[in-house]
Coordinates of C-alpha atoms in Angstrom, one line a residue:
X1 CA 39.8 52.7 35.9
X2 CA 42.9 50.3 36.9
X3 CA 41.0 46.8 37.0
X4 CA 41.8 43.5 38.4
X5 CA 41.5 40.8 36.2
X6 CA 42.7 37.3 37.2
X7 CA 42.1 35.3 34.2
X8 CA 44.5 38.0 32.0
X9 CA 47.2 37.5 34.1
X10 CA 47.2 33.6 34.3
X11 CA 46.9 33.7 30.3
X12 CA 49.9 36.0 30.5
X13 CA 51.7 34.2 32.6
X14 CA 50.7 30.5 31.4
X15 CA 52.1 31.8 28.0
X16 CA 55.4 32.9 29.6
X17 CA 55.5 29.6 31.2
X18 CA 54.9 27.5 27.5
X19 CA 57.7 28.9 25.4
X20 CA 60.0 26.8 23.4
X21 CA 62.4 24.8 25.8
X22 CA 65.2 27.0 24.0
X23 CA 63.9 30.0 26.4
X24 CA 65.4 28.5 29.1
X25 CA 68.7 29.1 27.6
X26 CA 67.4 32.6 27.4
X27 CA 68.0 34.8 30.9
X28 CA 64.6 36.1 32.2
X29 CA 64.6 39.7 32.4
X30 CA 63.2 40.9 35.7
X31 CA 59.7 42.6 35.6
X32 CA 59.8 46.3 36.2
X33 CA 56.6 48.0 36.8
X34 CA 57.9 52.0 35.5
X35 CA 57.3 54.7 37.4
X36 CA 55.4 58.0 34.9
X37 CA 56.4 61.1 37.4
X38 CA 53.2 61.2 38.5
X39 CA 51.7 61.6 42.2
X40 CA 51.6 59.0 44.6
X41 CA 49.5 58.6 48.1
X42 CA 52.1 58.6 51.0
X43 CA 51.6 59.5 54.4
X44 CA 49.0 58.9 55.9
X45 CA 46.2 58.1 53.2
X46 CA 42.2 58.0 54.3
X47 CA 40.4 54.8 53.2
X48 CA 36.5 56.0 53.4
X49 CA 33.9 52.9 53.2
X50 CA 30.7 53.3 51.7
X51 CA 28.6 48.9 51.7
X52 CA 26.5 48.8 49.1
X53 CA 23.5 46.8 50.1
X54 CA 23.6 44.2 52.9
X55 CA 26.7 43.1 54.6
X56 CA 26.5 41.6 57.9
X57 CA 28.7 42.7 61.3
X58 CA 30.8 39.8 60.6
X59 CA 31.4 40.6 56.5
X60 CA 31.9 44.1 58.0
X61 CA 34.7 43.6 60.5
X62 CA 36.6 41.3 58.3
X63 CA 37.5 44.2 56.0
X64 CA 37.8 46.4 58.7
X65 CA 40.0 44.9 60.3
X66 CA 42.0 44.1 56.8
X67 CA 42.7 47.6 56.5
X68 CA 43.7 48.2 60.5
X69 CA 45.7 45.1 60.0
X70 CA 47.9 47.4 57.6
X71 CA 49.3 49.2 60.1
X72 CA 49.8 47.1 62.7
X73 CA 53.1 46.3 64.1
X74 CA 51.7 43.8 66.9
X75 CA 50.6 41.1 65.0
X76 CA 52.8 37.8 64.4
X77 CA 54.6 37.5 61.8
X78 CA 54.2 37.1 58.8
X79 CA 51.9 40.0 58.9
X80 CA 49.5 42.3 57.2
X81 CA 51.6 45.0 57.5
X82 CA 54.6 43.7 56.3
X83 CA 53.0 42.9 53.5
X84 CA 52.1 46.6 53.2
X85 CA 55.5 47.9 53.8
X86 CA 56.7 47.1 50.2
X87 CA 54.5 49.5 49.1
X88 CA 57.3 52.2 51.3
X89 CA 60.0 50.8 48.7
X90 CA 58.2 53.0 45.8
X91 CA 59.0 56.8 45.2
X92 CA 57.9 58.8 48.1
X93 CA 57.9 56.5 50.5
X94 CA 55.5 55.0 53.2
X95 CA 51.8 55.1 52.9
X96 CA 50.1 54.7 56.5
X97 CA 46.1 53.7 55.4
X98 CA 43.7 54.9 58.1
X99 CA 39.8 54.3 58.3
X100 CA 37.8 56.7 57.8
X101 CA 33.9 57.8 57.7
X102 CA 31.6 54.3 56.8
X103 CA 28.2 54.7 54.9
X104 CA 25.5 52.5 54.8
X105 CA 24.4 52.2 52.2
X106 CA 21.3 49.2 52.7
X107 CA 18.6 50.2 50.3
X108 CA 20.2 50.1 47.0
X109 CA 19.6 53.6 46.3
X110 CA 20.8 53.1 43.1
X111 CA 19.3 50.1 42.5
X112 CA 21.1 46.4 42.1
X113 CA 22.6 47.4 38.9
X114 CA 25.7 49.9 38.7
X115 CA 27.6 50.9 36.0
X116 CA 31.0 53.1 36.7
X117 CA 29.2 56.6 36.8
X118 CA 27.2 54.8 39.3
X119 CA 30.3 53.7 41.5
X120 CA 32.2 57.4 40.8
X121 CA 29.4 58.7 42.1
X122 CA 29.4 56.5 45.2
X123 CA 32.5 57.7 46.0
X124 CA 32.3 61.4 45.2
X125 CA 30.2 61.9 48.6
X126 CA 32.8 61.1 50.3
X127 CA 36.1 62.5 48.4
X128 CA 39.4 64.4 50.0
X129 CA 42.3 64.5 49.2
X130 CA 45.4 62.3 50.1
X131 CA 42.2 59.1 50.5
X132 CA 40.8 56.5 49.1
X133 CA 37.0 55.9 48.8
X134 CA 36.2 52.5 48.5
X135 CA 32.2 51.2 47.3
X136 CA 32.3 47.8 48.9
X137 CA 29.0 46.1 46.7
X138 CA 27.0 43.3 48.0
X139 CA 26.7 39.7 46.5
X140 CA 23.2 40.5 45.2
X141 CA 24.4 44.1 43.4
X142 CA 25.8 43.9 39.6
X143 CA 28.5 45.7 38.6
X144 CA 29.3 46.4 34.8
X145 CA 32.0 44.4 34.1
X146 CA 31.9 42.0 37.1
X147 CA 33.7 38.9 36.1
X148 CA 36.0 40.4 33.2
X149 CA 37.3 42.0 37.0
X150 CA 37.3 41.8 40.2
X151 CA 37.7 45.3 41.6
X152 CA 39.1 48.5 40.0
X153 CA 40.5 52.0 41.0
X154 CA 40.3 55.0 39.6
X155 CA 40.6 58.4 39.9
X156 CA 38.1 61.7 39.4
X157 CA 38.8 64.3 36.3
X158 CA 39.3 68.0 36.7
X159 CA 42.0 70.7 38.6
X160 CA 41.0 68.6 42.0
X161 CA 41.6 64.7 41.3
X162 CA 40.1 62.0 44.0
X163 CA 41.5 58.3 43.7
X164 CA 38.3 55.9 44.5
X165 CA 37.7 51.9 44.2
X166 CA 35.2 49.3 43.9
X167 CA 35.6 45.8 44.9
X168 CA 32.6 43.2 44.9
X169 CA 31.3 40.5 46.6
X170 CA 31.6 37.2 44.4
X171 CA 30.1 34.5 46.4
X172 CA 27.3 34.5 43.5
X173 CA 28.6 36.3 41.0
X174 CA 31.8 34.3 39.2
X175 CA 33.6 32.8 42.4
X176 CA 35.9 30.9 40.7
X177 CA 37.6 33.3 39.0
X178 CA 37.5 36.7 41.7
X179 CA 36.9 34.6 44.8
X180 CA 40.0 32.0 44.0
X181 CA 41.4 29.8 45.5
X182 CA 38.8 29.7 48.1
X183 CA 36.2 28.3 44.9
X184 CA 36.9 26.1 41.9
X185 CA 38.5 28.1 39.1
X186 CA 36.5 28.6 36.2
X187 CA 39.5 27.3 34.3
X188 CA 42.3 25.4 33.7
X189 CA 43.0 22.7 37.0
X190 CA 40.5 22.2 39.1
X191 CA 42.3 21.1 42.4
X192 CA 40.4 21.4 45.6
X193 CA 40.0 24.9 46.5
X194 CA 41.8 26.4 49.7
X195 CA 40.0 26.8 53.0
X196 CA 38.8 30.7 53.6
X197 CA 40.7 31.8 56.7
X198 CA 37.6 34.0 58.1
X199 CA 35.1 31.4 56.8
X200 CA 32.8 32.9 54.4
X201 CA 34.1 33.0 50.6
X202 CA 33.7 35.9 49.3
X203 CA 34.5 38.2 52.3
X204 CA 37.8 36.3 52.0
X205 CA 38.2 36.6 47.9
X206 CA 37.1 40.6 48.8
X207 CA 40.6 41.2 50.6
X208 CA 42.4 39.6 48.2
X209 CA 40.5 42.3 45.6
X210 CA 40.8 45.0 48.1
X211 CA 44.7 44.5 48.8
X212 CA 45.0 44.4 44.9
X213 CA 43.2 47.8 44.2
X214 CA 44.4 49.4 47.4
X215 CA 47.8 48.9 47.0
X216 CA 47.4 49.9 43.2
X217 CA 45.5 53.3 44.5
X218 CA 48.6 54.3 46.3
X219 CA 51.1 53.3 43.5
X220 CA 49.4 54.7 40.5
X221 CA 46.3 56.4 41.8
X222 CA 46.2 58.5 38.5
X223 CA 47.1 56.6 35.9
X224 CA 50.4 58.1 35.9
X225 CA 52.5 56.1 38.5
X226 CA 53.6 53.1 38.9
X227 CA 52.7 50.5 36.1
X228 CA 53.9 48.0 32.8
X229 CA 51.7 48.0 29.8
X230 CA 49.2 50.1 28.3
X231 CA 47.9 53.4 30.4
X232 CA 43.8 52.2 29.9
X233 CA 45.3 48.3 31.2
X234 CA 47.8 48.7 33.3
X235 CA 49.6 45.9 34.8
X236 CA 50.3 47.3 38.9
X237 CA 51.9 46.1 41.8
X238 CA 49.7 43.8 42.4
X239 CA 47.8 43.2 39.4
X240 CA 51.5 42.3 37.7
X241 CA 51.7 39.3 40.4
X242 CA 48.1 38.1 39.9
X243 CA 47.8 34.1 40.9
X244 CA 50.6 33.8 43.0
X245 CA 49.9 33.5 47.1
X246 CA 52.9 31.6 48.4
X247 CA 56.6 30.3 47.4
X248 CA 56.2 27.9 44.2
X249 CA 53.1 29.5 42.3
X250 CA 52.2 29.1 39.2
X251 CA 49.2 29.4 36.6
X252 CA 46.3 27.4 38.5
X253 CA 48.6 26.5 41.6
X254 CA 48.4 29.5 44.3
X255 CA 51.4 28.1 46.1
X256 CA 53.0 26.7 49.8
X257 CA 51.2 29.0 52.0
X258 CA 50.2 28.2 55.7
X259 CA 47.7 26.1 57.1
X260 CA 45.5 27.1 60.7
X261 CA 45.9 23.1 62.0
X262 CA 42.4 23.8 63.8
X263 CA 40.3 25.2 61.0
X264 CA 42.0 24.0 57.7
X265 CA 41.9 27.1 56.7
X266 CA 44.7 28.5 54.2
X267 CA 46.3 31.9 55.1
X268 CA 50.0 33.9 54.3
X269 CA 49.5 36.7 56.8
X270 CA 48.2 37.3 60.5
X271 CA 46.1 41.0 61.1
X272 CA 45.1 42.4 64.4
X273 CA 42.0 40.5 66.6
X274 CA 43.6 37.6 65.9
X275 CA 42.5 37.5 62.1
X276 CA 43.8 35.5 59.5
X277 CA 44.4 36.6 56.1
X278 CA 45.2 35.3 52.5
X279 CA 47.0 37.9 50.4
X280 CA 48.6 37.8 47.1
X281 CA 52.4 38.8 45.9
X282 CA 53.2 42.4 45.2
X283 CA 56.0 43.6 43.1
X284 CA 59.1 44.7 44.8
X285 CA 61.0 48.0 43.5
X286 CA 64.2 46.6 45.2
X287 CA 63.9 43.5 44.0
X288 CA 62.7 44.0 40.6
X289 CA 60.4 41.0 41.3
X290 CA 57.2 39.9 42.7
X291 CA 57.4 39.1 46.3
X292 CA 54.8 36.2 48.2
X293 CA 55.1 36.4 52.3
X294 CA 55.8 33.1 52.4

């Protein structure tokens, strides 16, 4: 499964920025995500949501509004839709996300400690072609590898393959990694955290990680699409740009973003229903570079 790992990517970026000074004399090579000739998810892509554990109606609406924002032509600029539009530059054209079935699993049917096999089993109940089934786990659900990864995506094996993903609420589980920059970081400079645009550190952190795995799922759904590095630990459309949210970003600093004057919340994207979100940079194939909205 492809994973969002903030720490690993920040370390890569750190060492790339701390090379001897003579490296500045060498022209930096463009970032290239190689296309491995596999199928991508394009056209209308259904996103089925499996809510595992207890989420409030406001928390669920924040996530659903985010997915719907990725296709909204009416939101002010910069918009979540303009961020998502970068995926259309990948081979095969645009992917338009449509919220499909939603399942509430508030009784923790598989317990509060899940492994990858459990995530796949939950997702498979909603498997279909040209779709991504996303398991969203509540803050009191432990997932194998949580904190080493903040979310992941993968696919089933066999003749017919289906894409699925997982993102967990990290409000009480390593928020310094999976909800950064809305929480003090685990490592590095202890700069003040940004104010979450929807007033919920865990959910706004989930939006960042959901954005990461959705972009990875459509551009590398079956582990033979766009990525850099080994297939077992690929850097994908957004995970190759982890930690970058605005111009001038560097490890430990998210960059210059917009601030809501009334709430002090930080954001870089407008969505539906007046929502604001902070979205990570995405690799742009036309520029061979990570691009931020602001």
